[in-house]
XYZ file of C-alpha atoms in Angstrom:
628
model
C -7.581 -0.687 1.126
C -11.432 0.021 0.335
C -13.800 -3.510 -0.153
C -15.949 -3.339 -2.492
C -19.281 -5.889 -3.942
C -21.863 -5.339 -5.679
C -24.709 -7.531 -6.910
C -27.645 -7.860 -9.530
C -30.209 -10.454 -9.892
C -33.733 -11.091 -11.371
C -35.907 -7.969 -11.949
C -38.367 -9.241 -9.315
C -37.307 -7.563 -5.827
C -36.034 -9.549 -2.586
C -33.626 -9.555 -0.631
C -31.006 -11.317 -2.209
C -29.024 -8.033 -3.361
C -28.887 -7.197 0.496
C -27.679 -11.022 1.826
C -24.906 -11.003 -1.128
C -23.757 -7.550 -0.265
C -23.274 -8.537 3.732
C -21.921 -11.330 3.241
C -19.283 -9.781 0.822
C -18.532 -7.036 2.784
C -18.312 -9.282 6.082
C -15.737 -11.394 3.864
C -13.833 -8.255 2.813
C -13.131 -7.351 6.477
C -9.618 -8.556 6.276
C -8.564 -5.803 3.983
C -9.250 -3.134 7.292
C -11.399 -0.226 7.037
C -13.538 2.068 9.449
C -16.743 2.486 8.316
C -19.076 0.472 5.910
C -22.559 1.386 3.845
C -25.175 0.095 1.250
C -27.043 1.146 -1.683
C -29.640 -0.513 -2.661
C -32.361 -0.078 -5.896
C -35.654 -0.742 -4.781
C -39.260 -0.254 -6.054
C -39.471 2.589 -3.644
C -36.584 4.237 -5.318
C -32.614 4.490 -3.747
C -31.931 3.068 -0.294
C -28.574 4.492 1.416
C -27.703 3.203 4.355
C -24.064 3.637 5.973
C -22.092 3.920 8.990
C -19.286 4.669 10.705
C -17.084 1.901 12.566
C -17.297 -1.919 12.172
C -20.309 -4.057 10.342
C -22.163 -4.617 13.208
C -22.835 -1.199 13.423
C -24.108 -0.957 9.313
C -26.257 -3.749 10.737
C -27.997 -1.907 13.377
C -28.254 0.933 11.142
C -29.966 -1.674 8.270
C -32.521 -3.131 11.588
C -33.449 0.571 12.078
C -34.060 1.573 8.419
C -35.644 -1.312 7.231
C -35.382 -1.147 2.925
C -37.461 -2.325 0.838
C -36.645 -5.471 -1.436
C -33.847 -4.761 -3.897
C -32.865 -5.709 -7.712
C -29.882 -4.732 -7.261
C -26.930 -3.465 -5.080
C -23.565 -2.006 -4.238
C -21.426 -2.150 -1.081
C -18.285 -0.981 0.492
C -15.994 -0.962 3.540
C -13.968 2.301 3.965
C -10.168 2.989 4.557
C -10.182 6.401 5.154
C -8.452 8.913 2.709
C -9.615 11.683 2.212
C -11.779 12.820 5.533
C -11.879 11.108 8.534
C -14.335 7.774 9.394
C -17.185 9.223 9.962
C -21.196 8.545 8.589
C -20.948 11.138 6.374
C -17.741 10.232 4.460
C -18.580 6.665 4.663
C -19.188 5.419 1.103
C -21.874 5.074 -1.076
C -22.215 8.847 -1.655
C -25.678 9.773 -3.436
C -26.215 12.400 -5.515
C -29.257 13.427 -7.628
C -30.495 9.653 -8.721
C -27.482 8.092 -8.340
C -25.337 6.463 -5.721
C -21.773 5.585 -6.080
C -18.786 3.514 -4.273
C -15.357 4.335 -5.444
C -11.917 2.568 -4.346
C -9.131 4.674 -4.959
C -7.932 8.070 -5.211
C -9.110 10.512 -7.458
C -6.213 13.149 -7.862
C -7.730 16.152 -9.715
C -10.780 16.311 -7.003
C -10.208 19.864 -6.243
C -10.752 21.279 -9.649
C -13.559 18.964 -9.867
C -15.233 19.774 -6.671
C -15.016 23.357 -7.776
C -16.839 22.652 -11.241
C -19.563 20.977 -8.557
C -20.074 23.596 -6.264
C -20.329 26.176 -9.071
C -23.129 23.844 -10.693
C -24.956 24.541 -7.100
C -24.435 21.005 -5.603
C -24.053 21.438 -2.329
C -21.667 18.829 -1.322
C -21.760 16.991 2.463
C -18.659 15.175 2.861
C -14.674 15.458 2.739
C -14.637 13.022 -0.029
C -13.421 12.905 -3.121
C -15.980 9.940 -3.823
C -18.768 12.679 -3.669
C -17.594 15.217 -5.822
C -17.592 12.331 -8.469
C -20.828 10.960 -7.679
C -22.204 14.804 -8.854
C -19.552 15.119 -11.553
C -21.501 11.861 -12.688
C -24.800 12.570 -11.802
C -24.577 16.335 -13.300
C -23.522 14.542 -17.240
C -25.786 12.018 -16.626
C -28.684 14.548 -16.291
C -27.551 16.620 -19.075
C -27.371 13.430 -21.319
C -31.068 11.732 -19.898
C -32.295 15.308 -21.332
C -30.400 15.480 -24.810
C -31.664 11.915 -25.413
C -35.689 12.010 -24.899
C -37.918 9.701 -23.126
C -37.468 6.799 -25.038
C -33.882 6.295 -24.097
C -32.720 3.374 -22.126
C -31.293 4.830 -18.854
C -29.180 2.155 -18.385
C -27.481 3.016 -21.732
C -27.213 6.214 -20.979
C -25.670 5.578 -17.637
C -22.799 3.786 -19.555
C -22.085 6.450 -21.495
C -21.845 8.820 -18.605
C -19.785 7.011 -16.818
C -17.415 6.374 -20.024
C -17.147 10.726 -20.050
C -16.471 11.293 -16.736
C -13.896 8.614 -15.426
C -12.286 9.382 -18.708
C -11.948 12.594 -16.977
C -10.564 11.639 -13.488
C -6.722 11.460 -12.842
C -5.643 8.622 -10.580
C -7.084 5.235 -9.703
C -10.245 4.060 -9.092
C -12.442 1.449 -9.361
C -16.249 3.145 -9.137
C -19.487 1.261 -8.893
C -23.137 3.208 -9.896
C -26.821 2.553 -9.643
C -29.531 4.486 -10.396
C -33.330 4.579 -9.262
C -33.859 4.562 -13.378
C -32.666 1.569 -14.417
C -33.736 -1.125 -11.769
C -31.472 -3.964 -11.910
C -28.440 -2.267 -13.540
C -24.936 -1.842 -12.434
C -22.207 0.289 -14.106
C -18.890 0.309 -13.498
C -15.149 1.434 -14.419
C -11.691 0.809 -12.960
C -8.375 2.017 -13.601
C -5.857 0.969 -11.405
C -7.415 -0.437 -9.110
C -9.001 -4.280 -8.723
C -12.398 -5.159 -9.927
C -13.551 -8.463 -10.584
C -16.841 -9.498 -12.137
C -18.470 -12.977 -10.769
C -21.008 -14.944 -12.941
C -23.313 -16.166 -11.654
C -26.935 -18.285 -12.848
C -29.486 -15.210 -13.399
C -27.420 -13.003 -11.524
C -24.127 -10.972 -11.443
C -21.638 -9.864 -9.136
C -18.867 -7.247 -8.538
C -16.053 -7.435 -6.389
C -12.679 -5.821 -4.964
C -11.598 -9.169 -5.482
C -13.346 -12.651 -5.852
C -13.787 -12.789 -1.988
C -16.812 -10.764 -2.464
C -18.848 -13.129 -3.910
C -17.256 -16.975 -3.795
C -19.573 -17.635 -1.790
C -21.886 -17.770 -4.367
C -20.130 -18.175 -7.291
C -16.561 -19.693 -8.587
C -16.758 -18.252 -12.021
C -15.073 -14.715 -12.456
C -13.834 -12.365 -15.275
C -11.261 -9.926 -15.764
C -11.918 -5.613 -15.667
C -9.036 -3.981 -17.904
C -8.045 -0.693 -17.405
C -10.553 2.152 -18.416
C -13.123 -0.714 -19.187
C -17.049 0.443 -18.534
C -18.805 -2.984 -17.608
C -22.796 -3.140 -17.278
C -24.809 -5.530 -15.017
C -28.444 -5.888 -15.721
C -29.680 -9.002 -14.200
C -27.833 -11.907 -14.964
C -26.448 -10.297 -18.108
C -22.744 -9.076 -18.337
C -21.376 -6.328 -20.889
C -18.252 -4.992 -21.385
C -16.861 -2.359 -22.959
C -13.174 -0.328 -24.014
C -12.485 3.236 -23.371
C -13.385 3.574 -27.087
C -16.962 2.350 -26.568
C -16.069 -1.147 -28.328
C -17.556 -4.016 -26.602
C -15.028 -6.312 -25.660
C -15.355 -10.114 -24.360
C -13.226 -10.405 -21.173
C -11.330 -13.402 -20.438
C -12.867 -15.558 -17.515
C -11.722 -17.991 -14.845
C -12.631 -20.422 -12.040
C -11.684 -19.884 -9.164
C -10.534 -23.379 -7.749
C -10.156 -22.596 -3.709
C -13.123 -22.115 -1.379
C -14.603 -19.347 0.419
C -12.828 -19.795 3.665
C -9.572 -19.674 1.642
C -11.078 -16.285 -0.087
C -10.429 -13.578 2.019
C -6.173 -14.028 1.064
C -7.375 -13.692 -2.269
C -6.473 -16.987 -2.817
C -2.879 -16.966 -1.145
C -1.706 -19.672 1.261
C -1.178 -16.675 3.897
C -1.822 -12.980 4.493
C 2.149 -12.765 4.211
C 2.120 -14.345 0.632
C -0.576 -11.709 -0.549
C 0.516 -8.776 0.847
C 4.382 -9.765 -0.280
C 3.157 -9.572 -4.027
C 0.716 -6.268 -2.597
C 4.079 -4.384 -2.759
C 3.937 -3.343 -6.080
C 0.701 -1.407 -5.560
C 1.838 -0.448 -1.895
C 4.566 1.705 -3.426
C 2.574 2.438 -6.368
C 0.142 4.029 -4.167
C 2.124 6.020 -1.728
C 3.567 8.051 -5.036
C 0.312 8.190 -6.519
C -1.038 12.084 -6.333
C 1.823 13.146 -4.462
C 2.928 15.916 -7.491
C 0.973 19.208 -8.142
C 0.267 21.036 -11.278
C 3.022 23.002 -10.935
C 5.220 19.666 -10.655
C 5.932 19.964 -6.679
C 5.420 17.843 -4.119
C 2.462 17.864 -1.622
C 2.233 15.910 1.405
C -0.906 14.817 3.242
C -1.272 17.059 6.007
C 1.309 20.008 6.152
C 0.928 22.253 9.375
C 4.439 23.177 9.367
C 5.450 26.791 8.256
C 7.785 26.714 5.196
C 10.354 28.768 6.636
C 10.493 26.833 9.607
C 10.998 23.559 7.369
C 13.776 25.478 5.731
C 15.523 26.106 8.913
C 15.646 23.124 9.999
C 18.994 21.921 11.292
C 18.993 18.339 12.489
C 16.459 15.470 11.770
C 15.586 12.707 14.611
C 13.731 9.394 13.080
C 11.773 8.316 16.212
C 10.347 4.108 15.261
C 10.611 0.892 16.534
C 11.366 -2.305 14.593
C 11.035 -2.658 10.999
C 10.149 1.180 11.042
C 13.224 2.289 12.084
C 15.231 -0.086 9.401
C 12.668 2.529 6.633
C 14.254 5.513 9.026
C 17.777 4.369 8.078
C 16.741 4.115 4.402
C 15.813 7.711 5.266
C 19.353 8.809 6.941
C 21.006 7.919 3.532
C 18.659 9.739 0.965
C 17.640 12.360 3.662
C 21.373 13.331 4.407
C 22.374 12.904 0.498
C 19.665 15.287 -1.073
C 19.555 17.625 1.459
C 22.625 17.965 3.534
C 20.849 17.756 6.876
C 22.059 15.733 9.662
C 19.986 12.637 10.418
C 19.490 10.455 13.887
C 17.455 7.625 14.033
C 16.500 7.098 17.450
C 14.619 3.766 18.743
C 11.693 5.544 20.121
C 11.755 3.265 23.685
C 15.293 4.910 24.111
C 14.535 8.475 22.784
C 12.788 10.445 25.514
C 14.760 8.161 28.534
C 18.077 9.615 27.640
C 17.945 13.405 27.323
C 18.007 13.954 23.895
C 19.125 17.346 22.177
C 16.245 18.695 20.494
C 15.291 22.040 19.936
C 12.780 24.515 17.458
C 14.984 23.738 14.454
C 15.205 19.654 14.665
C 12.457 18.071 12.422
C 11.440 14.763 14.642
C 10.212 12.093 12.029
C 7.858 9.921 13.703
C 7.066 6.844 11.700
C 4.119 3.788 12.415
C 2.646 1.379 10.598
C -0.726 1.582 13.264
C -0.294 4.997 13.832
C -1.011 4.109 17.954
C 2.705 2.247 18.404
C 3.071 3.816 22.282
C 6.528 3.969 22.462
C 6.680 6.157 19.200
C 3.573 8.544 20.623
C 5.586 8.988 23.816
C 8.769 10.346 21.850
C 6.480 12.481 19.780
C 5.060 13.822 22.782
C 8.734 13.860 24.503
C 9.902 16.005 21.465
C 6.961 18.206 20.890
C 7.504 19.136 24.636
C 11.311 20.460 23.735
C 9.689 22.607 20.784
C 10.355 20.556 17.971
C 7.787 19.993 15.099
C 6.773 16.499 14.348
C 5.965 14.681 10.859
C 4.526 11.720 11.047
C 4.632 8.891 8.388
C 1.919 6.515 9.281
C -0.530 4.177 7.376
C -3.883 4.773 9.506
C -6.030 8.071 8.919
C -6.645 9.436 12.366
C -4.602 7.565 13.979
C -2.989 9.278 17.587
C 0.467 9.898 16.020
C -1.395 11.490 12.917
C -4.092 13.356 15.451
C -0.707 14.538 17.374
C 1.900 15.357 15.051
C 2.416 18.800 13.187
C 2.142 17.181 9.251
C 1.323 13.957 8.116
C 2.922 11.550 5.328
C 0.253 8.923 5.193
C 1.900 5.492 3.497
C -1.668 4.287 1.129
C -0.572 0.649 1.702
C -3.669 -0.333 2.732
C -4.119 -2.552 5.881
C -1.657 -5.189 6.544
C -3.039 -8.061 8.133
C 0.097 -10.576 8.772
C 2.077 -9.623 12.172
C 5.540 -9.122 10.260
C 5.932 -6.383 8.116
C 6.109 -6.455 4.476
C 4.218 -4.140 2.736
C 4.233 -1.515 4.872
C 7.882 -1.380 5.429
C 8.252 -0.522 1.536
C 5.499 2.045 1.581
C 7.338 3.570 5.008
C 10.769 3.693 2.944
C 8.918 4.802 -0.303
C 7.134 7.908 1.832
C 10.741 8.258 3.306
C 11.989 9.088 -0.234
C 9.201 11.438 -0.804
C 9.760 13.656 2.171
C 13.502 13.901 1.409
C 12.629 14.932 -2.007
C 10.530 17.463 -0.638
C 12.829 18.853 1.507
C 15.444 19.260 -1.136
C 12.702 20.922 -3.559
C 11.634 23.476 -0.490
C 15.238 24.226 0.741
C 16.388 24.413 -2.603
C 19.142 21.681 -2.825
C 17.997 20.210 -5.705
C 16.832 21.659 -8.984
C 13.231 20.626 -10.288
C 14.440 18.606 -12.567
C 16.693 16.627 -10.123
C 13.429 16.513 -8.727
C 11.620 15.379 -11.539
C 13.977 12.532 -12.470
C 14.426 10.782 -9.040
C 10.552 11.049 -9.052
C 10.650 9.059 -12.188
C 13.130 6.358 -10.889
C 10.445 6.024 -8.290
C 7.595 5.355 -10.222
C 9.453 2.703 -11.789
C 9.770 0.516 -8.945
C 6.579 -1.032 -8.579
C 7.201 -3.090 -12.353
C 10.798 -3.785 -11.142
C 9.258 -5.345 -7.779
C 6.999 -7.660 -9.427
C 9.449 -8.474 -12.127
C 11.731 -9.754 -9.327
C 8.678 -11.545 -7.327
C 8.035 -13.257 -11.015
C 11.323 -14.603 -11.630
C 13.230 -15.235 -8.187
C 9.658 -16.246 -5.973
C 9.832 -19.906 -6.954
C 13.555 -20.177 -6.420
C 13.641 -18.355 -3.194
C 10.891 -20.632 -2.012
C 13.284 -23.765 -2.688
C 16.031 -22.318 -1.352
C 14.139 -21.667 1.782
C 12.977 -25.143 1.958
C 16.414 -26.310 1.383
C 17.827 -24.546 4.171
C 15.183 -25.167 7.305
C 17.294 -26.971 9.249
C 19.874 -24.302 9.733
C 19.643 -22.249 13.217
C 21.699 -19.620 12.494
C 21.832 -16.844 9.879
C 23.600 -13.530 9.300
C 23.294 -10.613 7.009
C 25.337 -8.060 5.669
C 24.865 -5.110 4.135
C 26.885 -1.771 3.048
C 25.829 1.705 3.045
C 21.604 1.005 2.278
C 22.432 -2.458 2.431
C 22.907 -1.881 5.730
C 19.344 -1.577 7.193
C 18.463 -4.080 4.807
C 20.502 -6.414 6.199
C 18.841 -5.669 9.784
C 15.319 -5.861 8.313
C 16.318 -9.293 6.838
C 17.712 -10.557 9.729
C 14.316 -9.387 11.696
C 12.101 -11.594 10.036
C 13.907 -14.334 9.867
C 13.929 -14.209 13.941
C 10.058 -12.966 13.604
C 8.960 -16.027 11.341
C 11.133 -18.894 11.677
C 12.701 -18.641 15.413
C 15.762 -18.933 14.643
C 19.218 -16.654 15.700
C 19.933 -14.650 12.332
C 21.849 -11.129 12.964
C 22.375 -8.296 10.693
C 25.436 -6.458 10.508
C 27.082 -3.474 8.941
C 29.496 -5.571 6.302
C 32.586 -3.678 7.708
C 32.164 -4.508 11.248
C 32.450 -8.128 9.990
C 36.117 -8.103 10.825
C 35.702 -6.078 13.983
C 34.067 -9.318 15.789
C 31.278 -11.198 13.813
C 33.314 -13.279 12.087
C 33.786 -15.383 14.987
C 30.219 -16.292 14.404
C 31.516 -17.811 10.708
C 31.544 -21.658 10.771
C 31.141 -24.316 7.723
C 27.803 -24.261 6.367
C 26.964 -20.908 7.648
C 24.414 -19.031 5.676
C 25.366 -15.648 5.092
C 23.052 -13.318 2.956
C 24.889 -10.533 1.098
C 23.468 -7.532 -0.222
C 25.948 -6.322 -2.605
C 26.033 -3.065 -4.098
C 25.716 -2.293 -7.907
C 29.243 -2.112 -10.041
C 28.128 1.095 -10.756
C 29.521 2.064 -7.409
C 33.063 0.462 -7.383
C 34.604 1.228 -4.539
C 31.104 0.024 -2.410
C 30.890 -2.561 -4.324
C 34.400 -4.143 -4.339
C 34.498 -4.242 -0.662
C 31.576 -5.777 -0.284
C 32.977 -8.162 -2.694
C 35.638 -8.628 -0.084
C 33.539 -9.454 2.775
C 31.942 -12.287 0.636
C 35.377 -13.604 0.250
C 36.213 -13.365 4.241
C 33.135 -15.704 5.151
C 33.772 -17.944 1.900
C 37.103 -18.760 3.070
C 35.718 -19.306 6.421
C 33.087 -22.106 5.283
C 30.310 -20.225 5.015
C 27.863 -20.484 2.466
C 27.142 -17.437 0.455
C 23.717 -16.419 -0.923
C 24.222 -13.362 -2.982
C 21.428 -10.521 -4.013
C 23.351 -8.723 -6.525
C 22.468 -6.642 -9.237
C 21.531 -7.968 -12.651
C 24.775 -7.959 -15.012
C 26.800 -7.812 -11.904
C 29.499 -11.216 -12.587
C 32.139 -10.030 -10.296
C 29.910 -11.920 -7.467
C 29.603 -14.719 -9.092
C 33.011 -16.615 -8.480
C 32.445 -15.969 -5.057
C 28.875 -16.617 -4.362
C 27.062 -20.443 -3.820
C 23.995 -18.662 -4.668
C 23.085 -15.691 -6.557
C 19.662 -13.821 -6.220
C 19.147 -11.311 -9.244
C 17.011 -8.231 -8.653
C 16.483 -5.063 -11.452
C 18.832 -2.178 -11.723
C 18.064 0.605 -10.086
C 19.738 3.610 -8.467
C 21.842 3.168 -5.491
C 19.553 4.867 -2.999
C 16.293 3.249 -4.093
C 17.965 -0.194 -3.722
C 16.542 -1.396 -0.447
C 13.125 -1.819 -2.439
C 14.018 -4.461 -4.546
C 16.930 -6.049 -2.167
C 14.716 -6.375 0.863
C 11.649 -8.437 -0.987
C 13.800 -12.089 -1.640
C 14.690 -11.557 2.030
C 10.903 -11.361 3.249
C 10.299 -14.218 0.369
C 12.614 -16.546 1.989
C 11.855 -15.865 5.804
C 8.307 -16.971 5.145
C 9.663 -19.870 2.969
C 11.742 -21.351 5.919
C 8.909 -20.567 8.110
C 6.793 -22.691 6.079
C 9.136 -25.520 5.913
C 9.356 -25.501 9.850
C 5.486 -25.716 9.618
C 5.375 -21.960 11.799
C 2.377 -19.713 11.622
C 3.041 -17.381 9.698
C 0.856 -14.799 9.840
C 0.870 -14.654 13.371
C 4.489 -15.547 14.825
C 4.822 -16.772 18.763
C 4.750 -13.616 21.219
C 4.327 -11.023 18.989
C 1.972 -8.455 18.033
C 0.573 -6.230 15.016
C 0.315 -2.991 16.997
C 2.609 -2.467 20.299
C 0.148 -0.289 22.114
C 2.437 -0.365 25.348
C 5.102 1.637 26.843
C-alpha cells in the first residue's frame, strides 16, 4: 500500500515543502514499499527526484541533486504494481509541466497508454501512474491553449484533472503540481484514502493523517471523485459536478508516535478493519472487457491449464488454512482433484507430480523458504507453478510460471489477518478462472459468483461494526482460560484451524482446531466444564451441514462446555444451544470463511490484550520464515 504527502506553504520558497515531505514519507514507512521519490515546485521550475529501495537511498539521491527552495510539494513511497521497484517506475512520474503521484490502480491503462503513445509521448516506465500523468498533462495543454494567457493555471489544472480521473476506471488517489502555478496542489481520489491537514499558512495531503501530524492535528475528509486545490494555506474543494463543497473536518486527538497505526492501538487492530479494502483490492481489475478473468502474470499455455489433472497447494501456516478454502471452491467449480501439502513436508516425501498437476504455491512475503523449496521440488518433476503472493518480485513470483498477486498491501503485525483474506479471496479468483477456461461453468455462473464476491468487503465491515465491541468483551471476559478448541464443518473446517492458530500465536495459550466430526472420534476427551468451544456453524440454507453441526454443539454442551456460536444471521436453531452467539452477514456457503474467520482474529487479539501480550509481535515468531 503506496504512502503518499504532499505539502503547500507561503509563496516565498524554502525548504519547508522538502522537511514536511521527509518526514511524512519517513512516517509512512510502516505501510511497506520499495522505492520512494519527490517533486518539488521551485523558482527554477520542477524538481524530480526518486529512487529505488529504502529512504535513505531518496536521501542520498536529494544530497546529490541539491533543489532549489520549494512552495510546494508532493511525495510518495512505492508498493510495486505494475513494474518492478526500480528508479524509473518509482513515483512521481513527470510529464510535460507536470508531475504526478498516484495510489492505486488504474484499470483501463492499456487503452489509455495507447491514446498516449499515439499523441507521440514517449513513455519511460511500466506504470500505469505515467500514462496518466500524460493523459493529464496532454488535456491540460489543450485546455492552457483554449483559455488564453490570462487564465489562472491553477484553475485550469482543476479542471483537467476533474476530465481525466473522471475518465479512469479503478481507484486512485492522484496528487499534481505544475511549474505554472507555484504553490498549488490538485488532487482527486476515488477509492482510495486521502486526507487533507490544515494547517496555519500552509496545507497538507496525506495517505492518511500520519503524513503530516507532525505538524498539524486538524484534518478533513476527501469524498469520492472530489477535486481538492491547495494554494498556500488555502483549501478548496470540489464534487465531480464542479460544485464546491465544504468537507467535514476533525482533530485528530493521538500523537505522532501513535500515527503511523493510523490511530489504532496496534498494527493488528488496523489491518483487522484493512480487510475490507484487502479483499476489495485483490478483485479490483481482475475482469476484462470481454467479462473474463485475467490474472497478474500468466506464463502458462491455455491448453496446458486445461489439461490439468490434479492440483497440489504447497503453504505453510495460515496460508495453507486459504489453500483449504481453495480445495472446497477449487474441487466444487471445477471438478479437479485438490492436495494441500505443508510445503516443509512436500518435497521430503516423494510426492506424485507430473506435467499435468498445477502446484499452487501461496506466500504472504513471497521469500517463505520452505514454500520456494517445494516450488523448486515441483518445477523439477515438470509441473507448472502459480504463485499467489502479496510482494511484486518477490523469489516465489521471480520463480513460478504465473502469478496471482493478493493487493493487500503490506502487513506489518506478525499474525496474519489481512493477508489471509486476500490469499483466500485470490484463491476464489483462480478457481473461477479455471472453471471459465476449462469450461465448467457458464459466464454467467461466472458473472454471479463474481458478484457475491464483490459484496464481501461491505458485509466484512458491517460485521467489524456491530460484533467488534462485543467480541472485545468477550475476549476480556475469558483471559483466564488456557484452553480453547474450534470446530468447523466442510469450510468451517480450515476456519476452525486458522482460529485456533492465532489464538496459540497471540495469547499462548493451547487452543486446537478440529474437523467437527472427528469430535467424537477422540477430542471430546478434551471437553471439561467451562470449556470454550468456538463453533462455526453452517447456514440453514444447507440442512443437512448445518444440523450436524448443530449436533456437535449439543455433544460439548452436555459435556460442560461453554459454547460461543458464529452463526448466520436469522439462523435460531443455534440459539437454544449456544451461551453465546456471534452474528455475521449471509453469504454463500463457499465464501463463508471471509466473514466467519474475522470475530475469530477479533477475539485472539482481545484475549491477547487482556493478558497484556504484544501483539504485534508474539514471543518466537516471525513475519517472513526465510529458513528451511
Amino acid at each position: 500500500m503506496c504512502g503518499i504527502v504532499g505539502h503547500t506553504g507561503p509563496l516565498t520558497a524554502s525548504d519547508r515543502s522538502l522537511t514536511v515531505l521527509m518526514d511524512g514519507l519517513s512516517r509512512l514507512e510502516y505501510r511497506g514499499y520499495d522505492s520512494a521519490g519527490v517533486a518539488l515546485v521551485t523558482g527554477e521550475g520542477l524538481a524530480v527526484v526518486k529512487a529505488a529501495g529504502k529512504l535513505e537511498n531518496l536521501r542520498e539521491a536529494l544530497d546529490a541533486a541539491d533543489p532549489a527552495p520549494a512552495t510546494a510539494g508532493i511525495g510518495h513511497t512505492r508498493w510495486a504494481t505494475h513494474g518492478g521497484p526500480t528508479t524509473a517506475n518509482a513515483h512521481p512520474h513527470r510529464a510535460g509541466r507536470l508531475a504526478v503521484v498516484h495510489n492505486g490502480i488504474i484499470e483501463n491503462f492499456r487503452a489509455l497508454r495507447a491514446e498516449v503513445e499515439a499523441a507521440g509521448r514517449t513513455l519511460l516506465s511500466s506504470t500505469d501512474t505515467e500514462v496518466a500523468a500524460h493523459v493529464l498533462d496532454l488535456d491540460y495543454a489543450r485546455r492552457l491553449d483554449e483559455a488564453g494567457p490570462d487564465a489562472d493555471p491553477a484553475d485550469v489544472l482543476v479542471e483537467s484533472v476533474r476530465a481525466v480521473t473522471a475518465r479512469l476506471e479503478g481507484a486512485f488517489a492522484l496528487l499534481a503540481v505544475t511549474e505554472l502555478a507555484p504553490g498549488t496542489i490538485v488532487a482527486a481520489r476515488r477509492s482510495s484514502p486521502l486526507v487533507i491537514g490544515l494547517g496555519e499558512g500552509e496545507a497538507f495531503l496525506g495517505s492518511d493523517v500520519a503524513a503530516f501530524v507532525s505538524f498539524t492535528r486538524r484534518a478533513a475528509e476527501v469524498d469520492d471523485d472530489q477535486v481538492v486545490l491547495l494554494r498556500g494555506g488555502q483549501v478548496t474543494v470540489w464534487d465531480a459536478d464542479g460544485t464546491r463543497v465544504e468537507p467535514r473536518t476533525w482533530e485528530v486527538t493521538w500523537d505522532a508516535s501513535a500515527a503511523v497505526k493510523g490511530g489504532y492501538e496496534t498494527f493488528m487492530d488496523k489491518e483487522i478493519h484493512e480487510q475490507p479494502a484487502a479483499v476489495a483490492d485483490t478483485l479490483r481489475g481482475r475482469v476484462d472487457e470481454r467479462g473474463e478473468i485475467q490474472l497478474d502474470e500468466m506464463r502458462i499455455d491455455p491448453a496446458v491449464l486445461r489439461s490439468v489433472d490434479k492440483i497440489i497447494v504447497v503453504a505453510c501456516g495460515t496460508a495453507s488454512y486459504a489453500g483449504h478454502v481453495a480445495k472446497y471452491a477449487i474441487e466444487h467449480w471445477c471438478r479437479v482433484p485438490v492436495e494441500i501439502e505443508l510445503a516443509h513436508e512436500f518435497r521430503y516425501r516423494d510426492p506424485v507430480v507430473s506435467e499435468k498437476t498445477l502446484t499452487v504455491a501461496i506466500s504472504q512475503s513471497g521469500e517463505t523458504m520452505d514454500t520456494i523449496q517445494a516450488v523448486r521440488h515441483a518445477r523439477e518433476q515438470g509441473s507448472k507453478v502459480l504463485a499467489i503472493v502479496n510482494t511484486y518480485g518477490s523469489t516465489i513470483a521471480r520463480e513460478a510460471d504465473a502469478v496471482l498477486y493478493t493487493h493487500a498491501g503490506p502487513e506489518v503485525a506478525v499474525a496474519s489477518t489481512k493477508a489471509f483474506l486476500a490469499q483466500i479471496t485470490a484463491c476464489y479468483l483462480l478457481g473461477l478462472y479455471l472453471a471459465q477456461l476449462r469450461g465448467n461453468k457458464w459466464p454467467d455462473e461466472v458473472a454471479d459468483y463474481l458478484a457475491n464476491l464483490a459484496l464481501m468487503p461491505g458485509k466484512i465491515q458491517d460485521l467489524l461494526d456491530g460484533q467488534e465491541e462485543r467480541l472485545r468483551a468477550l475476549g476480556a471476559e475469558l483471559a483466564d482460560r488456557t484452553s480453547f478448541l474450534f470446530l468447523g464443518r466442510h469450510v468451517g473446517y480450515p476456519v476452525a484451524l486458522e482460529g485456533a492458530l492465532k489464538l496459540k500465536e497471540l495469547a499462548y495459550v493451547h487452543a486446537e482446531g478440529f474437523a467437527a466430526g472427528e469430535l467424537k472420534h477422540g477430542p471430546i476427551a478434551l471437553v471439561e466444564e467451562g470449556l470454550p468451544v468456538f463453533v462455526i456453524v453452517p447456514t440453514p440454507r444447507r440442512p443437512v451441514l448445518h444440523d450436524k453441526v448443530i449436533s456437535n454443539i449439543q455433544e460439548v454442551r452436555a459435556r460442560g462446555a461453554r459454547t460461543i456460536v458464529i452463526a448466520e444471521e436469522g439462523d435460531r436453531a443455534v440459539e437454544s444451544f449456544a451461551d453465546d452467539v456471534i452474528r455475521v452477514p449471509q453469504t454463500p456457503t463457499l465464501m463463508w470463511p471471509l466473514l466467519t474467520v474475522v470475530p475469530l482474529q477479533v477475539f485472539a487479539a482481545a484475549l491477547a490484550r487482556a493478558k497484556g501480550l504484544d501483539i504485534d509481535q508474539p514471543r518466537n515468531l516471525a513475519k517472513s520464515v526465510t529458513v528451511e
